[in-house]
Coordinates of C-alpha atoms in Angstrom, one line a residue:
M201 CA 83.5 -3.6 -114.1
S202 CA 85.8 -5.5 -116.3
A203 CA 88.1 -4.5 -118.8
E204 CA 87.6 -5.7 -122.6
V205 CA 87.9 -8.9 -123.6
V206 CA 89.4 -8.7 -127.6
I207 CA 89.3 -12.6 -129.1
V208 CA 91.4 -12.5 -132.4
G209 CA 89.9 -16.0 -134.2
S210 CA 88.3 -18.6 -136.3
A211 CA 85.0 -19.6 -136.4
N212 CA 82.9 -22.4 -138.2
Q213 CA 80.1 -24.0 -138.4
D214 CA 80.5 -27.7 -136.6
Y215 CA 78.6 -30.7 -137.5
I216 CA 78.5 -33.1 -134.9
I217 CA 77.4 -36.7 -135.1
E218 CA 76.5 -38.9 -132.4
L219 CA 77.7 -42.6 -133.5
D220 CA 79.0 -45.2 -131.2
A221 CA 82.0 -45.8 -133.3
P222 CA 84.6 -44.2 -135.4
P223 CA 84.1 -47.0 -139.5
E224 CA 86.9 -48.3 -140.4
P225 CA 88.6 -48.2 -143.3
G226 CA 86.3 -48.9 -146.2
Q227 CA 83.1 -49.0 -143.7
T228 CA 79.9 -47.2 -143.5
V229 CA 78.3 -46.4 -140.2
L230 CA 74.9 -45.5 -139.2
A231 CA 75.3 -42.4 -136.5
H232 CA 72.3 -41.8 -134.3
R233 CA 72.3 -38.2 -133.9
F234 CA 73.5 -34.9 -135.6
H235 CA 73.2 -31.3 -134.8
S236 CA 74.7 -28.1 -136.6
Q237 CA 75.6 -25.3 -134.7
S238 CA 78.4 -22.2 -134.1
G239 CA 82.0 -23.6 -133.5
G240 CA 85.1 -22.8 -133.9
K241 CA 87.7 -21.5 -131.5
G242 CA 87.5 -18.0 -131.6
A243 CA 84.4 -17.4 -131.8
N244 CA 84.0 -20.3 -128.5
Q245 CA 86.5 -18.3 -126.6
A246 CA 84.2 -15.3 -127.0
V247 CA 81.3 -16.8 -126.6
A248 CA 82.4 -18.4 -123.5
A249 CA 83.8 -14.7 -122.2
A250 CA 80.0 -13.4 -122.2
R251 CA 78.5 -16.1 -120.8
L252 CA 80.5 -13.8 -118.0
G253 CA 79.4 -10.5 -118.2
S254 CA 82.6 -9.6 -120.1
S255 CA 82.4 -7.1 -122.7
V256 CA 83.6 -8.6 -125.9
R257 CA 84.9 -7.6 -129.3
F258 CA 85.3 -10.4 -132.2
I259 CA 88.1 -10.1 -135.1
A260 CA 87.7 -13.0 -137.8
A261 CA 87.2 -13.9 -140.8
F262 CA 83.6 -15.5 -142.7
G263 CA 82.2 -16.3 -146.4
D264 CA 80.4 -14.4 -147.8
D265 CA 77.4 -17.1 -147.5
A266 CA 74.5 -19.0 -145.3
E267 CA 77.0 -19.7 -142.6
G268 CA 78.7 -18.1 -142.0
A269 CA 75.5 -15.4 -142.2
S270 CA 74.5 -17.5 -139.3
M271 CA 77.8 -17.8 -137.8
L272 CA 77.2 -13.5 -137.2
S273 CA 73.4 -14.2 -136.3
S274 CA 74.6 -16.7 -133.2
L275 CA 77.7 -14.5 -132.4
K276 CA 75.4 -10.9 -132.2
A277 CA 72.3 -12.6 -129.7
E278 CA 75.7 -13.1 -127.4
G279 CA 75.9 -9.7 -127.5
I280 CA 79.5 -10.1 -129.4
D281 CA 80.7 -6.5 -130.8
T282 CA 81.6 -7.8 -134.6
H283 CA 81.5 -5.0 -136.5
Q284 CA 85.4 -6.2 -136.6
V285 CA 84.7 -9.6 -139.0
Q286 CA 85.8 -9.1 -141.8
I287 CA 83.5 -11.3 -144.6
L288 CA 85.1 -12.2 -147.1
P289 CA 83.7 -11.8 -151.1
G290 CA 83.9 -16.1 -152.8
A291 CA 85.1 -17.0 -149.6
R292 CA 83.3 -20.1 -148.3
S293 CA 83.0 -19.6 -143.7
G294 CA 85.0 -21.7 -142.1
A295 CA 83.5 -25.7 -141.0
A296 CA 83.9 -28.2 -138.4
F297 CA 82.9 -31.8 -138.5
V298 CA 83.0 -33.8 -135.5
S299 CA 82.5 -37.3 -134.5
V300 CA 81.2 -37.9 -130.9
F301 CA 80.8 -41.6 -129.0
P302 CA 79.6 -42.7 -126.2
N303 CA 82.4 -42.0 -123.4
G304 CA 82.3 -38.0 -124.1
E305 CA 86.0 -38.0 -126.1
N306 CA 85.2 -36.8 -130.0
S307 CA 87.3 -36.8 -133.2
I308 CA 87.7 -33.4 -135.0
S309 CA 88.2 -32.3 -138.9
V310 CA 88.3 -28.9 -139.3
V311 CA 88.1 -27.2 -143.0
A312 CA 89.7 -24.0 -141.9
G313 CA 87.7 -21.8 -145.4
A314 CA 88.1 -18.4 -145.0
N315 CA 89.6 -18.4 -141.1
L316 CA 93.0 -18.2 -143.5
G317 CA 91.7 -14.9 -145.4
L318 CA 92.1 -13.4 -141.7
S319 CA 95.7 -10.7 -142.7
E320 CA 97.9 -9.6 -140.5
A321 CA 96.9 -5.6 -141.8
H322 CA 93.3 -6.0 -140.4
V323 CA 94.9 -7.3 -137.4
R324 CA 97.1 -4.5 -136.8
E325 CA 94.3 -2.0 -137.8
S326 CA 91.5 -3.8 -135.1
L327 CA 93.8 -3.4 -132.4
N328 CA 94.7 0.1 -132.9
D329 CA 91.5 1.3 -130.8
V330 CA 91.9 -0.9 -128.0
R331 CA 91.8 0.2 -124.4
R332 CA 94.5 -0.4 -122.0
G333 CA 93.4 -2.8 -119.8
A334 CA 91.8 -4.9 -122.1
V335 CA 92.7 -8.5 -122.2
V336 CA 93.6 -10.0 -125.5
V337 CA 93.7 -13.4 -126.5
V338 CA 94.4 -15.1 -130.3
Q339 CA 94.4 -19.0 -130.6
A340 CA 95.6 -20.7 -133.2
E341 CA 93.9 -21.9 -135.8
V342 CA 94.4 -18.4 -138.3
P343 CA 97.5 -18.1 -140.2
V344 CA 100.6 -17.6 -138.2
A345 CA 101.4 -13.9 -139.6
A346 CA 97.9 -13.2 -138.0
I347 CA 99.3 -14.6 -134.5
Q348 CA 102.5 -12.7 -134.9
E349 CA 100.6 -9.9 -135.3
T350 CA 98.5 -9.8 -132.1
L351 CA 101.3 -10.4 -130.1
N352 CA 102.8 -8.2 -131.2
A353 CA 100.2 -5.4 -131.7
S354 CA 99.6 -5.8 -128.2
Q355 CA 102.9 -5.7 -126.6
R356 CA 103.1 -2.2 -128.8
A357 CA 99.9 -0.8 -127.0
G358 CA 100.9 -2.7 -123.0
L359 CA 97.7 -5.3 -123.8
R360 CA 97.9 -8.1 -122.2
C361 CA 97.4 -11.5 -124.5
V362 CA 96.3 -14.5 -123.8
L363 CA 97.8 -17.2 -126.8
N364 CA 96.6 -20.7 -126.9
L365 CA 99.0 -22.4 -129.5
A366 CA 95.8 -24.6 -129.8
P367 CA 96.5 -27.1 -131.9
Y368 CA 100.0 -26.4 -132.3
V369 CA 101.9 -25.2 -135.0
P370 CA 106.2 -23.8 -135.0
I371 CA 106.1 -20.3 -133.2
D372 CA 108.6 -18.1 -133.4
E373 CA 110.9 -18.3 -130.0
R374 CA 110.8 -14.8 -129.6
L375 CA 107.5 -14.2 -129.5
L376 CA 106.1 -16.2 -127.0
R377 CA 107.9 -13.8 -124.1
H378 CA 104.7 -11.6 -125.3
A379 CA 102.4 -14.7 -123.8
D380 CA 100.5 -14.4 -120.1
P381 CA 99.5 -16.3 -120.7
L382 CA 100.4 -19.3 -123.3
V383 CA 98.4 -21.7 -122.8
V384 CA 98.1 -25.3 -123.8
N385 CA 97.2 -29.1 -122.9
E386 CA 99.3 -32.1 -122.4
S387 CA 99.7 -32.3 -126.2
E388 CA 101.3 -29.6 -127.2
A389 CA 102.8 -29.2 -124.4
S390 CA 104.9 -32.1 -125.4
A391 CA 105.3 -30.7 -129.0
L392 CA 107.2 -27.2 -127.3
I393 CA 109.1 -28.8 -125.0
S394 CA 109.6 -32.5 -127.2
R395 CA 109.4 -34.3 -124.4
P396 CA 105.3 -35.9 -123.5
V397 CA 103.6 -34.2 -120.7
F398 CA 101.2 -37.1 -119.5
D399 CA 100.5 -35.9 -115.7
E400 CA 101.0 -33.5 -113.0
A401 CA 103.8 -33.9 -112.4
S402 CA 105.6 -33.3 -116.3
A403 CA 103.1 -31.1 -116.2
R404 CA 104.6 -29.2 -114.0
D405 CA 108.0 -28.9 -114.9
A406 CA 107.4 -28.1 -118.9
A407 CA 105.8 -25.0 -117.1
R408 CA 108.9 -24.2 -115.6
Q409 CA 110.6 -25.2 -118.3
L410 CA 108.1 -23.2 -121.2
G411 CA 108.2 -20.1 -118.2
E412 CA 111.9 -19.3 -119.1
I413 CA 109.9 -18.3 -122.6
A414 CA 106.7 -17.3 -121.7
Y415 CA 105.9 -14.3 -119.4
S416 CA 103.7 -17.5 -117.9
V417 CA 102.2 -20.7 -118.1
V418 CA 99.3 -22.5 -118.4
I419 CA 99.2 -26.7 -118.7
T420 CA 95.0 -27.9 -118.8
M421 CA 94.9 -31.9 -117.8
G422 CA 91.4 -33.0 -119.2
A423 CA 90.1 -34.2 -116.2
A424 CA 93.1 -34.2 -114.2
G425 CA 92.2 -29.8 -113.7
A426 CA 95.6 -27.7 -115.1
Y427 CA 99.2 -26.8 -114.4
W428 CA 99.6 -22.7 -113.8
L429 CA 102.6 -20.6 -113.6
D430 CA 103.5 -16.6 -113.5
Q431 CA 106.5 -14.4 -112.4
K432 CA 106.2 -15.3 -108.1
N433 CA 104.0 -18.6 -107.6
E434 CA 102.5 -21.9 -109.2
G435 CA 100.0 -24.2 -109.1
H436 CA 97.8 -27.1 -109.8
V437 CA 94.2 -26.8 -109.5
S438 CA 92.3 -30.2 -109.5
A439 CA 89.3 -30.8 -111.5
P440 CA 86.1 -30.7 -109.7
A441 CA 84.0 -33.9 -109.0
I442 CA 80.9 -34.3 -111.9
G443 CA 78.3 -36.9 -113.7
S444 CA 79.1 -38.6 -116.5
V445 CA 81.0 -37.2 -119.5
V446 CA 78.8 -36.5 -122.2
D447 CA 80.8 -34.1 -125.0
S448 CA 84.2 -33.0 -124.0
T449 CA 84.3 -30.5 -127.6
G450 CA 85.4 -26.9 -126.9
A451 CA 85.8 -27.4 -123.1
G452 CA 89.3 -25.9 -124.0
D453 CA 87.7 -23.0 -125.0
A454 CA 85.8 -22.8 -122.8
F455 CA 88.6 -22.9 -120.3
V456 CA 90.3 -19.9 -122.8
G457 CA 87.0 -17.9 -122.6
T458 CA 86.4 -17.6 -119.1
L459 CA 90.3 -17.0 -118.3
A460 CA 90.2 -14.6 -120.4
A461 CA 86.9 -12.8 -118.7
C462 CA 88.7 -13.1 -115.4
L463 CA 91.5 -11.3 -115.6
A464 CA 89.8 -9.4 -117.5
G465 CA 88.5 -8.4 -114.5
G466 CA 90.8 -7.6 -112.3
G467 CA 91.2 -11.7 -111.0
S468 CA 95.1 -13.3 -110.4
L469 CA 96.7 -16.5 -112.6
S470 CA 95.1 -18.7 -110.8
E471 CA 91.8 -17.3 -109.8
A472 CA 91.6 -17.7 -113.5
V473 CA 92.5 -21.1 -113.7
R474 CA 90.5 -22.2 -111.2
L475 CA 87.2 -20.5 -112.7
G476 CA 88.7 -22.0 -116.0
V477 CA 88.4 -25.5 -114.6
A478 CA 85.3 -25.6 -113.5
A479 CA 83.6 -23.8 -117.1
G480 CA 85.6 -26.8 -118.9
S481 CA 84.3 -28.6 -116.4
F482 CA 81.4 -27.6 -116.7
S483 CA 80.3 -28.1 -120.4
V484 CA 81.4 -31.7 -121.0
M485 CA 77.8 -32.6 -118.9
R486 CA 76.8 -30.9 -121.9
L487 CA 76.5 -31.4 -126.3
G488 CA 78.7 -28.9 -128.6
A489 CA 80.1 -26.5 -127.5
Q490 CA 79.2 -22.8 -126.5
S491 CA 75.4 -24.5 -126.7
S492 CA 77.3 -26.4 -123.2
Y493 CA 78.7 -23.3 -121.2
P494 CA 78.0 -22.0 -119.1
T495 CA 76.5 -17.8 -117.2
A496 CA 78.2 -16.9 -113.8
N497 CA 75.3 -17.9 -112.3
D498 CA 76.2 -21.7 -113.8
L499 CA 79.6 -21.3 -112.9
R500 CA 78.6 -20.8 -109.2
S501 CA 75.9 -23.0 -109.0
H502 CA 78.5 -25.6 -110.8
E503 CA 80.9 -24.3 -108.1
N504 CA 78.6 -24.7 -105.1
A505 CA 77.3 -28.1 -105.8
S506 CA 81.0 -30.1 -106.4
C507 CA 82.3 -29.0 -103.6
D508 CA 79.3 -30.2 -101.5
E509 CA 80.0 -34.1 -103.5

């Protein structure tokens, strides 16, 4: 049986627009379609882990609005434990405005809303009863104090903590020692080491440098897969061949949630990265974030199909 996955993080209502190209300043363009669904890095990662059969608990802050109620209902429908989601009176829930282009690329603007109300005290109290063996995950769409408390509380309790430093925010380097692993993409890795990370060789060098700070490291590289490094080994995982990319929104969250689920089930970091890359590549073939995430059966079929190509 898998240990629990505990996600400390954000939730946003996603407003998705499909259009040919972003408007120039002063220009109005007509979009093809509009969709709205639950999103946010923390909630996305919670759904990704739950889809694979993990027992998932979500620690977050929502507004007391219709969007918050809708997101809460959506998470419960996925079987996620939401009893430690705070509802903040008078606050608006987080929102993300996502533009998706024909090549599958996107641009996203986030209004953090209630996510900024996730307090250090609530995180500390919520992690008090987490059992040894659980995997804790935190991202950077919540206040830095909440991120730091997640790392510190996990360390005190002897819990493995995955830090997805996305989007990049400066954080006390001493706390990165508790990240197992630190997960960043090329842009975030570049910000951490103050030099460009853009291919497998530069990702390897960055992972080795960051491995002197964090306990273990994963650098995701989109279609180029991911590079990982722990205390004993390191390696590159290639992404499987896929058809057309429909929407890359939330692919990184699919990776992190799947990685956490695999680690909680006793998998090695290399195995968790392999499954995470497969989940991310599966998700980009479908529109949206949470709606695109695979079940365990989906992931097995996807990996087999990719190997057969």
